[in-house]
Short mmCIF file of C-alpha atoms and ligand atoms in Angstrom, two decimals:
data_model
loop_
_atom_site.label_atom_id
_atom_site.label_comp_id
_atom_site.label_asym_id
_atom_site.label_seq_id
_atom_site.Cartn_x
_atom_site.Cartn_y
_atom_site.Cartn_z
CA MET A 1 -0.14 0.00 -0.09
CA ALA A 2 1.14 3.70 -0.43
CA ILE A 3 0.40 7.09 0.24
CA LEU A 4 -0.36 8.98 -2.70
CA GLU A 5 0.41 13.09 -3.25
CA ILE A 6 -2.94 14.82 -3.27
CA LEU A 7 -3.11 17.67 -5.98
CA GLU A 8 -3.99 21.09 -4.49
CA PHE A 9 -5.98 24.02 -5.90
CA PRO A 10 -5.34 25.79 -8.27
CA ASP A 11 -3.44 23.06 -9.89
CA PRO A 12 -5.02 22.70 -13.54
CA ARG A 13 -4.98 19.00 -13.32
CA LEU A 14 -7.69 19.21 -10.81
CA ARG A 15 -10.07 20.46 -14.01
CA LYS A 16 -9.60 17.28 -16.17
CA ILE A 17 -12.61 14.84 -16.60
CA ALA A 18 -12.22 11.45 -15.75
CA THR A 19 -13.04 8.76 -17.91
CA PRO A 20 -15.08 5.47 -16.81
CA VAL A 21 -13.46 2.61 -15.75
CA ASN A 22 -14.19 -0.50 -17.43
CA VAL A 23 -11.64 -3.08 -16.32
CA PHE A 24 -12.05 -4.44 -12.69
CA ASP A 25 -8.77 -6.03 -12.06
CA SER A 26 -6.55 -6.31 -9.14
CA LYS A 27 -4.37 -2.79 -10.38
CA LEU A 28 -7.84 -1.43 -9.79
CA ASP A 29 -8.45 -3.03 -6.19
CA ASP A 30 -4.84 -1.90 -5.30
CA LEU A 31 -5.47 1.60 -6.33
CA THR A 32 -8.78 1.75 -4.38
CA LYS A 33 -6.52 0.63 -1.33
CA ASP A 34 -4.05 3.17 -1.86
CA MET A 35 -6.76 6.00 -2.05
CA VAL A 36 -8.24 4.53 0.82
CA GLU A 37 -4.93 4.77 3.01
CA THR A 38 -4.29 8.36 1.38
CA MET A 39 -7.79 9.61 2.48
CA TYR A 40 -7.10 8.20 6.15
CA ASP A 41 -3.55 9.67 6.33
CA ALA A 42 -4.82 13.16 5.49
CA GLN A 43 -7.96 12.92 7.73
CA GLY A 44 -10.47 13.20 4.99
CA ILE A 45 -13.87 11.64 4.89
CA GLY A 46 -13.98 11.48 1.14
CA LEU A 47 -11.21 11.24 -1.97
CA ALA A 48 -11.53 11.44 -5.70
CA ALA A 49 -8.90 10.05 -8.39
CA THR A 50 -8.57 13.15 -9.91
CA GLN A 51 -7.11 14.44 -6.71
CA ILE A 52 -4.12 12.02 -6.92
CA ASP A 53 -3.74 12.74 -10.58
CA VAL A 54 -5.69 9.46 -11.68
CA HIS A 55 -8.29 10.41 -14.18
CA LYS A 56 -10.61 7.52 -13.81
CA ARG A 57 -13.97 7.57 -12.32
CA ILE A 58 -13.43 6.30 -8.77
CA LEU A 59 -13.99 7.54 -5.12
CA VAL A 60 -13.66 6.50 -1.74
CA ILE A 61 -15.57 7.80 1.39
CA ASP A 62 -15.88 7.07 4.64
CA VAL A 63 -18.48 9.13 6.91
CA SER A 64 -18.44 6.76 9.91
CA GLU A 65 -17.80 8.30 13.28
CA SER A 66 -15.24 5.30 13.89
CA LYS A 67 -13.36 5.72 10.47
CA ASP A 68 -13.37 2.15 9.88
CA SER A 69 -16.08 1.84 6.93
CA PRO A 70 -14.48 2.79 3.71
CA GLN A 71 -17.07 2.64 0.72
CA VAL A 72 -15.76 2.43 -2.84
CA PHE A 73 -17.65 3.81 -5.74
CA ILE A 74 -16.59 3.26 -9.31
CA ASN A 75 -18.36 5.05 -12.18
CA PRO A 76 -20.63 6.84 -9.59
CA SER A 77 -23.63 8.80 -10.63
CA PHE A 78 -26.77 10.15 -8.77
CA GLU A 79 -30.14 11.24 -9.25
CA ILE A 80 -31.82 13.93 -7.13
CA ILE A 81 -34.37 12.82 -4.90
CA GLU A 82 -35.27 15.78 -2.66
CA GLU A 83 -34.58 18.89 -4.63
CA GLU A 84 -34.75 20.99 -1.27
CA LEU A 85 -31.23 22.28 -0.65
CA SER A 86 -29.34 21.85 2.61
CA ASP A 87 -26.22 23.81 3.53
CA TYR A 88 -22.98 22.19 4.43
CA ASP A 89 -19.68 23.77 5.64
CA GLU A 90 -17.74 21.87 3.04
CA GLY A 91 -14.03 21.48 2.85
CA CYS A 92 -11.58 19.46 0.56
CA LEU A 93 -8.18 17.79 0.65
CA SER A 94 -7.25 19.80 -2.32
CA VAL A 95 -8.25 22.87 -0.61
CA PRO A 96 -6.51 22.66 2.99
CA GLY A 97 -7.49 24.86 5.58
CA PHE A 98 -10.38 26.34 3.84
CA TYR A 99 -14.07 25.75 4.84
CA GLU A 100 -17.14 27.50 3.26
CA THR A 101 -20.88 26.76 2.94
CA VAL A 102 -22.33 25.06 -0.11
CA SER A 103 -25.95 24.51 -0.63
CA ARG A 104 -26.70 21.11 -2.37
CA PRO A 105 -29.93 18.84 -2.86
CA GLN A 106 -30.31 17.43 0.38
CA ARG A 107 -31.42 13.63 -0.74
CA VAL A 108 -29.90 11.75 -3.54
CA LEU A 109 -30.34 8.11 -5.07
CA ILE A 110 -26.38 7.05 -5.63
CA LYS A 111 -25.74 4.73 -8.55
CA ALA A 112 -22.34 2.96 -8.74
CA GLN A 113 -20.24 -0.24 -8.87
CA ASP A 114 -17.86 -1.93 -6.70
CA GLN A 115 -14.43 -3.21 -7.22
CA THR A 116 -15.63 -6.35 -8.94
CA GLY A 117 -17.78 -4.38 -11.40
CA GLY A 118 -21.26 -5.28 -9.34
CA ALA A 119 -23.98 -2.63 -9.65
CA PHE A 120 -25.18 -1.11 -6.31
CA GLU A 121 -27.67 1.88 -5.05
CA ILE A 122 -27.62 3.81 -2.08
CA ASP A 123 -30.63 6.20 -0.96
CA ALA A 124 -28.13 8.92 0.71
CA SER A 125 -29.04 11.94 2.82
CA GLY A 126 -27.14 13.87 5.39
CA ILE A 127 -23.28 13.95 4.95
CA LEU A 128 -23.13 10.91 2.43
CA ALA A 129 -25.26 12.99 0.18
CA VAL A 130 -22.94 16.02 0.57
CA CYS A 131 -20.12 13.90 0.08
CA ILE A 132 -20.93 11.77 -3.07
CA GLN A 133 -21.90 15.13 -4.70
CA HIS A 134 -18.70 16.96 -3.75
CA GLU A 135 -16.53 13.97 -4.76
CA THR A 136 -18.42 13.50 -8.07
CA ASP A 137 -17.76 17.08 -8.98
CA HIS A 138 -14.20 16.25 -8.90
CA LEU A 139 -14.36 13.71 -11.29
CA ASP A 140 -16.02 16.50 -13.67
CA GLY A 141 -13.26 18.72 -12.94
CA LYS A 142 -15.39 20.79 -10.51
CA LEU A 143 -14.27 22.06 -7.03
CA PHE A 144 -16.37 23.52 -4.16
CA VAL A 145 -14.60 26.91 -4.53
CA ASP A 146 -16.62 26.87 -7.99
CA TYR A 147 -19.88 27.49 -5.66
CA LEU A 148 -18.34 30.49 -4.05
CA SER A 149 -18.15 34.05 -5.14
CA SER A 150 -15.23 34.77 -7.35
CA LEU A 151 -13.82 36.99 -4.64
CA LYS A 152 -13.85 34.34 -2.25
CA ARG A 153 -12.46 31.93 -4.58
CA GLN A 154 -9.58 34.53 -5.48
CA ARG A 155 -8.75 35.03 -2.04
CA ILE A 156 -8.45 31.17 -1.32
CA ARG A 157 -6.54 30.99 -4.67
CA SER A 158 -3.85 33.41 -3.74
CA LYS A 159 -3.41 32.33 -0.22
CA LEU A 160 -2.85 28.74 -1.30
CA GLU A 161 -0.31 30.05 -4.54
CA LYS A 162 1.63 31.70 -1.35
CA GLU A 163 1.81 28.36 0.50
CA HIS A 164 2.81 26.57 -2.39
CA LYS A 165 5.61 29.07 -3.10
CA LYS A 166 6.82 28.82 0.63
CA SER A 167 7.22 24.92 0.42
CA ALA A 168 8.50 24.64 -3.07
C1 QAP B 201 -15.37 16.36 0.96
O1 QAP B 201 -13.54 16.60 2.38
C2 QAP B 201 -16.61 16.88 2.01
O2 QAP B 201 -9.02 21.52 4.84
C3 QAP B 201 -14.41 15.86 1.77
O3 QAP B 201 -6.95 20.83 6.48
C4 QAP B 201 -16.31 17.78 2.94
O4 QAP B 201 -12.28 15.12 3.52
C5 QAP B 201 -17.73 16.18 1.93
C6 QAP B 201 -9.75 17.84 5.21
C7 QAP B 201 -17.22 18.09 3.85
C8 QAP B 201 -18.68 16.75 2.80
C9 QAP B 201 -18.43 17.64 3.67
C10 QAP B 201 -9.80 19.51 4.80
C11 QAP B 201 -8.55 17.75 5.77
C12 QAP B 201 -10.70 17.12 4.55
C13 QAP B 201 -8.92 20.24 5.22
C14 QAP B 201 -12.51 16.32 3.13
C15 QAP B 201 -7.90 19.88 5.91
C16 QAP B 201 -7.83 18.43 6.31
C17 QAP B 201 -11.54 17.29 3.75
CO1 CO B 202 -12.78 17.48 -2.47
#
């Protein structure tokens, strides 16, 4: 297993569109294990393959209290069940140190495949509904900062660019 490097905003590679997975082999299984390990190491609750510079439609999420229930979503999509929006203070491993309120539909039906290609569905509300929408956005090159005002986004961008210069 390995801990992978997480890309940070405004890295242009975070804007790439991920392509569907169609081979369910041991390489995919190894990659999802590395993603789970990387997510836990970074104290995250969700990680998209895009964030580790792999442009395939793969997510790992663990919204459990005990951090022992990783869920893998291959080729995820969702349908909105409840259009009503709810607000959540979102963060992102690719935007470290920043949290802002985002409004999203409060209930969604998640459709995805597991590591073996088996299809499953989850009726999600609460933090899982927030997380799947946030992570699916990554696969389409979208970040939670895109929902903020351009002023807020620019401020976050310049602060992170300064951080990156310091550590470069
Ligand atoms: C996305 O985000 C999410 O800034 C996952 O310094 C967030 O795991 C979905 C993290 C909120 C639903 C609600 C962020 C860790 C982790 C940071 C994360 C940080 C350390 C973010
Ligand atoms: Co994120």
